[in-house]
């Protein structure tokens, strides 16, 4: 590990207990900064309501840390939107945001568009499939941004159990993202959960970053932020244990392909000869190929979008 990373781990890796909530609230009051929480959601009716309810209870009613909760629905066919609204979130459909640019499927697409329908100086992203959710996930990663003006982006770190086994979750992280980062961006080797969906950042940073439209968004954002603001502006906070719905091996393969593509673009901005991934499933006549396209599109920095600039002027 680089000496720079060892120093970073000692100075930019914290526990949620390092910043008591009263200290965070005092810093928020002094700075006058506002906080938006965004949940990207696709068919998450079982969990999204509980997450919204916990944030509203703990961090809006009991402690005024969060100023708005926005659930961006990316085309759910279940009751995700109704459940989220009933729990107290403002729900916006992906296709209603910036309609002049047709939306494409993907998590990164939803996160990018969320910048147009939120107002917070600090934007906190939380995945909508978390179970046994704790508001520490929000306060933990927002805290450093309010107490330390030199920090621009904070990622949550946590244990990820799989089928009851501690530390076995995050398979794409261990098999794809961590090797890529260690080999090509060794300054980022200290991040425990580089692909985690829980992170917070200053709007002033997010609006300058391109957003891969799919699963590569977390890796792309981390790499681009490193180049834009430097390692010392990035941090991570231990928030405990993350429980969520796990995907099957083939879905993880597609995720890995998108992440590799995102890394490839940042390494060479080169041409991808075959932006697709073929996987195999056993059918009646043996193994049958299934080919999926790999997310290759990226959205430009939001600061370059006319509607966003007009909103800021207004």
C-alpha positions as a Python dict, from the first residue, in 0.01 Angstrom:
ca = {
    (1, 'X'): (0, 0, 0),
    (2, 'X'): (124, 349, -83),
    (3, 'X'): (251, 557, 206),
    (4, 'X'): (3, 824, 97),
    (5, 'X'): (-283, 578, 138),
    (6, 'X'): (-164, 469, 482),
    (7, 'X'): (-163, 833, 590),
    (8, 'X'): (-507, 883, 434),
    (9, 'X'): (-646, 585, 624),
    (10, 'X'): (-522, 739, 948),
    (11, 'X'): (-664, 1084, 877),
    (12, 'X'): (-968, 1036, 651),
    (13, 'X'): (-1127, 711, 775),
    (14, 'X'): (-1364, 757, 1064),
    (15, 'X'): (-1637, 586, 1264),
    (16, 'X'): (-1990, 719, 1289),
    (17, 'X'): (-1920, 758, 1662),
    (18, 'X'): (-1645, 1012, 1596),
    (19, 'X'): (-1903, 1283, 1528),
    (20, 'X'): (-2197, 1290, 1770),
    (21, 'X'): (-2518, 1414, 1615),
    (22, 'X'): (-2527, 1730, 1829),
    (23, 'X'): (-2186, 1830, 1691),
    (24, 'X'): (-2303, 1774, 1333),
    (25, 'X'): (-2618, 1978, 1392),
    (26, 'X'): (-2417, 2264, 1541),
    (27, 'X'): (-2189, 2264, 1238),
    (28, 'X'): (-2491, 2265, 1006),
    (29, 'X'): (-2641, 2563, 1186),
    (30, 'X'): (-2313, 2757, 1171),
    (31, 'X'): (-2256, 2688, 803),
    (32, 'X'): (-2614, 2734, 688),
    (33, 'X'): (-2577, 2442, 446),
    (34, 'X'): (-2876, 2232, 345),
    (35, 'X'): (-2887, 1854, 303),
    (36, 'X'): (-3080, 1652, 46),
    (37, 'X'): (-3121, 1273, 64),
    (38, 'X'): (-3183, 1091, -264),
    (39, 'X'): (-3304, 732, -295),
    (40, 'X'): (-3286, 586, -646),
    (41, 'X'): (-3557, 321, -658),
    (42, 'X'): (-3671, 45, -892),
    (43, 'X'): (-3929, -199, -752),
    (44, 'X'): (-3834, -151, -386),
    (45, 'X'): (-4178, -140, -223),
    (46, 'X'): (-4066, -378, 53),
    (47, 'X'): (-3789, -153, 186),
    (48, 'X'): (-3815, 204, 58),
    (49, 'X'): (-4092, 307, 300),
    (50, 'X'): (-3902, 198, 610),
    (51, 'X'): (-3588, 384, 498),
    (52, 'X'): (-3781, 706, 435),
    (53, 'X'): (-3968, 672, 766),
    (54, 'X'): (-3647, 627, 968),
    (55, 'X'): (-3480, 929, 807),
    (56, 'X'): (-3786, 1146, 859),
    (57, 'X'): (-3822, 1042, 1223),
    (58, 'X'): (-3458, 1055, 1327),
    (59, 'X'): (-3313, 1330, 1109),
    (60, 'X'): (-3604, 1561, 1031),
    (61, 'X'): (-3845, 1550, 1324),
    (62, 'X'): (-3614, 1463, 1614),
    (63, 'X'): (-3302, 1632, 1475),
    (64, 'X'): (-3311, 1887, 1190),
    (65, 'X'): (-3026, 1745, 982),
    (66, 'X'): (-3202, 1655, 656),
    (67, 'X'): (-3395, 1919, 465),
    (68, 'X'): (-3553, 1703, 195),
    (69, 'X'): (-3595, 1337, 100),
    (70, 'X'): (-3646, 1267, -270),
    (71, 'X'): (-3717, 922, -412),
    (72, 'X'): (-3646, 907, -784),
    (73, 'X'): (-3847, 622, -933),
    (74, 'X'): (-3679, 475, -1238),
    (75, 'X'): (-3978, 288, -1374),
    (76, 'X'): (-4109, 68, -1095),
    (77, 'X'): (-4394, -169, -1173),
    (78, 'X'): (-4481, -228, -807),
    (79, 'X'): (-4599, 16, -537),
    (80, 'X'): (-4260, 177, -477),
    (81, 'X'): (-4382, 530, -555),
    (82, 'X'): (-4697, 501, -342),
    (83, 'X'): (-4512, 350, -46),
    (84, 'X'): (-4238, 613, -59),
    (85, 'X'): (-4490, 898, -79),
    (86, 'X'): (-4694, 757, 208),
    (87, 'X'): (-4380, 746, 421),
    (88, 'X'): (-4319, 1114, 356),
    (89, 'X'): (-4079, 1135, 63),
    (90, 'X'): (-4120, 1354, -241),
    (91, 'X'): (-4141, 1112, -532),
    (92, 'X'): (-4029, 1211, -879),
    (93, 'X'): (-4031, 984, -1181),
    (94, 'X'): (-3707, 967, -1374),
    (95, 'X'): (-3878, 1048, -1705),
    (96, 'X'): (-4024, 1371, -1568),
    (97, 'X'): (-3677, 1517, -1508),
    (98, 'X'): (-3512, 1690, -1805),
    (99, 'X'): (-3758, 1541, -2057),
    (100, 'X'): (-3576, 1686, -2358),
    (101, 'X'): (-3304, 1423, -2301),
    (102, 'X'): (-3467, 1078, -2326),
    (103, 'X'): (-3388, 870, -2019),
    (104, 'X'): (-3204, 541, -2042),
    (105, 'X'): (-3219, 257, -1786),
    (106, 'X'): (-2956, 266, -1516),
    (107, 'X'): (-2878, 377, -1164),
    (108, 'X'): (-2630, 643, -1272),
    (109, 'X'): (-2893, 800, -1495),
    (110, 'X'): (-3123, 842, -1195),
    (111, 'X'): (-2852, 989, -973),
    (112, 'X'): (-2751, 1237, -1242),
    (113, 'X'): (-3107, 1357, -1296),
    (114, 'X'): (-3164, 1388, -922),
    (115, 'X'): (-2937, 1693, -915),
    (116, 'X'): (-3206, 1882, -1107),
    (117, 'X'): (-3483, 1807, -855),
    (118, 'X'): (-3293, 1859, -530),
    (119, 'X'): (-3171, 2178, -370),
    (120, 'X'): (-2928, 2072, -97),
    (121, 'X'): (-2573, 2204, -79),
    (122, 'X'): (-2489, 1848, 26),
    (123, 'X'): (-2647, 1554, -157),
    (124, 'X'): (-2660, 1214, 14),
    (125, 'X'): (-2735, 903, -193),
    (126, 'X'): (-2886, 598, -21),
    (127, 'X'): (-2981, 272, -196),
    (128, 'X'): (-3349, 186, -157),
    (129, 'X'): (-3306, -188, -93),
    (130, 'X'): (-3146, -167, 254),
    (131, 'X'): (-3296, -371, 537),
    (132, 'X'): (-3282, -293, 911),
    (133, 'X'): (-3188, 60, 808),
    (134, 'X'): (-3020, 296, 1055),
    (135, 'X'): (-3011, 673, 1017),
    (136, 'X'): (-2638, 645, 1100),
    (137, 'X'): (-2594, 575, 730),
    (138, 'X'): (-2699, 934, 661),
    (139, 'X'): (-2557, 1122, 958),
    (140, 'X'): (-2233, 927, 937),
    (141, 'X'): (-2149, 1030, 581),
    (142, 'X'): (-2298, 1380, 595),
    (143, 'X'): (-2115, 1465, 919),
    (144, 'X'): (-1763, 1515, 779),
    (145, 'X'): (-1896, 1740, 502),
    (146, 'X'): (-2052, 1971, 762),
    (147, 'X'): (-1764, 1967, 1011),
    (148, 'X'): (-1465, 1967, 775),
    (149, 'X'): (-1464, 2216, 484),
    (150, 'X'): (-1173, 2034, 319),
    (151, 'X'): (-1379, 1718, 260),
    (152, 'X'): (-1586, 1700, -60),
    (153, 'X'): (-1704, 1338, -83),
    (154, 'X'): (-1764, 1073, 184),
    (155, 'X'): (-1839, 705, 127),
    (156, 'X'): (-1993, 471, 382),
    (157, 'X'): (-1802, 158, 476),
    (158, 'X'): (-1959, -142, 647),
    (159, 'X'): (-1970, -518, 683),
    (160, 'X'): (-2172, -693, 410),
    (161, 'X'): (-2296, -1036, 525),
    (162, 'X'): (-2407, -1286, 262),
    (163, 'X'): (-2639, -1573, 362),
    (164, 'X'): (-2544, -1521, 725),
    (165, 'X'): (-2170, -1525, 660),
    (166, 'X'): (-1989, -1208, 766),
    (167, 'X'): (-1778, -1029, 510),
    (168, 'X'): (-1889, -1238, 210),
    (169, 'X'): (-2100, -971, 40),
    (170, 'X'): (-1963, -726, -212),
    (171, 'X'): (-1848, -992, -458),
    (172, 'X'): (-1812, -749, -750),
    (173, 'X'): (-1605, -524, -528),
    (174, 'X'): (-1361, -799, -441),
    (175, 'X'): (-1341, -963, -783),
    (176, 'X'): (-1353, -659, -1010),
    (177, 'X'): (-1342, -314, -853),
    (178, 'X'): (-1072, -363, -590),
    (179, 'X'): (-821, -522, -830),
    (180, 'X'): (-887, -245, -1086),
    (181, 'X'): (-838, 31, -831),
    (182, 'X'): (-527, -122, -679),
    (183, 'X'): (-363, -170, -1019),
    (184, 'X'): (-464, 151, -1192),
    (185, 'X'): (-560, 401, -921),
    (186, 'X'): (-363, 285, -616),
    (187, 'X'): (-444, 608, -432),
    (188, 'X'): (-799, 473, -398),
    (189, 'X'): (-689, 137, -254),
    (190, 'X'): (-791, 246, 97),
    (191, 'X'): (-1163, 255, 24),
    (192, 'X'): (-1332, -37, 197),
    (193, 'X'): (-1652, -15, -10),
    (194, 'X'): (-1567, 166, -335),
    (195, 'X'): (-1888, 46, -502),
    (196, 'X'): (-2118, 111, -207),
    (197, 'X'): (-2433, 303, -291),
    (198, 'X'): (-2428, 513, 25),
    (199, 'X'): (-2221, 829, -10),
    (200, 'X'): (-2257, 1203, 24),
    (201, 'X'): (-2089, 1488, -159),
    (202, 'X'): (-2099, 1860, -204),
    (203, 'X'): (-2319, 1972, -491),
    (204, 'X'): (-2030, 2188, -608),
    (205, 'X'): (-1836, 1866, -678),
    (206, 'X'): (-2121, 1652, -813),
    (207, 'X'): (-2223, 1908, -1073),
    (208, 'X'): (-1871, 1895, -1223),
    (209, 'X'): (-1860, 1516, -1263),
    (210, 'X'): (-1973, 1304, -1558),
    (211, 'X'): (-2212, 1024, -1457),
    (212, 'X'): (-2190, 679, -1614),
    (213, 'X'): (-2555, 588, -1666),
    (214, 'X'): (-2535, 236, -1523),
    (215, 'X'): (-2360, 33, -1255),
    (216, 'X'): (-2025, 198, -1322),
    (217, 'X'): (-2138, 523, -1161),
    (218, 'X'): (-1977, 464, -821),
    (219, 'X'): (-1636, 367, -957),
    (220, 'X'): (-1645, 644, -1216),
    (221, 'X'): (-1738, 904, -959),
    (222, 'X'): (-1461, 797, -723),
    (223, 'X'): (-1193, 805, -994),
    (224, 'X'): (-1311, 1136, -1137),
    (225, 'X'): (-1334, 1296, -793),
    (226, 'X'): (-978, 1186, -718),
    (227, 'X'): (-854, 1365, -1029),
    (228, 'X'): (-1067, 1673, -968),
    (229, 'X'): (-1018, 1741, -596),
    (230, 'X'): (-745, 1502, -479),
    (231, 'X'): (-732, 1219, -228),
    (232, 'X'): (-744, 1436, 85),
    (233, 'X'): (-1085, 1570, -19),
    (234, 'X'): (-1225, 1215, -8),
    (235, 'X'): (-1313, 1022, 307),
    (236, 'X'): (-1500, 720, 443),
    (237, 'X'): (-1701, 649, 757),
    (238, 'X'): (-1775, 314, 922),
    (239, 'X'): (-2151, 290, 976),
    (240, 'X'): (-2173, -74, 1087),
    (241, 'X'): (-2354, -343, 887),
    (242, 'X'): (-2531, -319, 553),
    (243, 'X'): (-2810, -568, 481),
    (244, 'X'): (-2975, -571, 141),
    (245, 'X'): (-3106, -788, -138),
    (246, 'X'): (-2827, -978, -314),
    (247, 'X'): (-2827, -1037, -688),
    (248, 'X'): (-2753, -1363, -866),
    (249, 'X'): (-2423, -1445, -1030),
    (250, 'X'): (-2528, -1350, -1383),
    (251, 'X'): (-2654, -1010, -1273),
    (252, 'X'): (-2321, -958, -1100),
    (253, 'X'): (-2147, -1049, -1423),
    (254, 'X'): (-2334, -776, -1608),
    (255, 'X'): (-2251, -533, -1330),
    (256, 'X'): (-1885, -627, -1354),
    (257, 'X'): (-1882, -569, -1728),
    (258, 'X'): (-2025, -219, -1685),
    (259, 'X'): (-1768, -140, -1416),
    (260, 'X'): (-1483, -265, -1635),
    (261, 'X'): (-1613, -49, -1920),
    (262, 'X'): (-1618, 255, -1692),
    (263, 'X'): (-1260, 187, -1588),
    (264, 'X'): (-1155, 133, -1948),
    (265, 'X'): (-1290, 471, -2054),
    (266, 'X'): (-1098, 642, -1778),
    (267, 'X'): (-777, 458, -1855),
    (268, 'X'): (-760, 529, -2225),
    (269, 'X'): (-1083, 687, -2346),
    (270, 'X'): (-1039, 420, -2608),
    (271, 'X'): (-1277, 240, -2840),
    (272, 'X'): (-1456, -64, -2702),
    (273, 'X'): (-1458, -320, -2983),
    (274, 'X'): (-1753, -521, -2856),
    (275, 'X'): (-1962, -344, -2589),
    (276, 'X'): (-2159, -654, -2493),
    (277, 'X'): (-2141, -951, -2259),
    (278, 'X'): (-2250, -1306, -2344),
    (279, 'X'): (-2354, -1534, -2059),
    (280, 'X'): (-2494, -1887, -2062),
    (281, 'X'): (-2805, -2045, -1917),
    (282, 'X'): (-2899, -2413, -1934),
    (283, 'X'): (-3206, -2469, -2145),
    (284, 'X'): (-3388, -2772, -2284),
    (285, 'X'): (-3119, -2828, -2546),
    (286, 'X'): (-2816, -2753, -2329),
    (287, 'X'): (-2644, -2423, -2258),
    (288, 'X'): (-2795, -2131, -2441),
    (289, 'X'): (-2616, -1797, -2491),
    (290, 'X'): (-2771, -1475, -2368),
    (291, 'X'): (-2606, -1154, -2482),
    (292, 'X'): (-2652, -826, -2298),
    (293, 'X'): (-2538, -479, -2397),
    (294, 'X'): (-2288, -313, -2164),
    (295, 'X'): (-2364, 41, -2045),
    (296, 'X'): (-2142, 264, -2256),
    (297, 'X'): (-2314, 600, -2225),
    (298, 'X'): (-2219, 871, -1980),
    (299, 'X'): (-2400, 1191, -1891),
    (300, 'X'): (-2199, 1515, -1898),
    (301, 'X'): (-2134, 1720, -1584),
    (302, 'X'): (-2464, 1872, -1473),
    (303, 'X'): (-2302, 2216, -1474),
    (304, 'X'): (-2303, 2192, -1855),
    (305, 'X'): (-2681, 2142, -1876),
    (306, 'X'): (-2867, 2463, -1967),
    (307, 'X'): (-3172, 2386, -1749),
    (308, 'X'): (-2951, 2337, -1446),
    (309, 'X'): (-2764, 2662, -1507),
    (310, 'X'): (-3095, 2848, -1552),
    (311, 'X'): (-3227, 2708, -1225),
    (312, 'X'): (-2918, 2828, -1039),
    (313, 'X'): (-2953, 3180, -1182),
    (314, 'X'): (-3320, 3190, -1088),
}
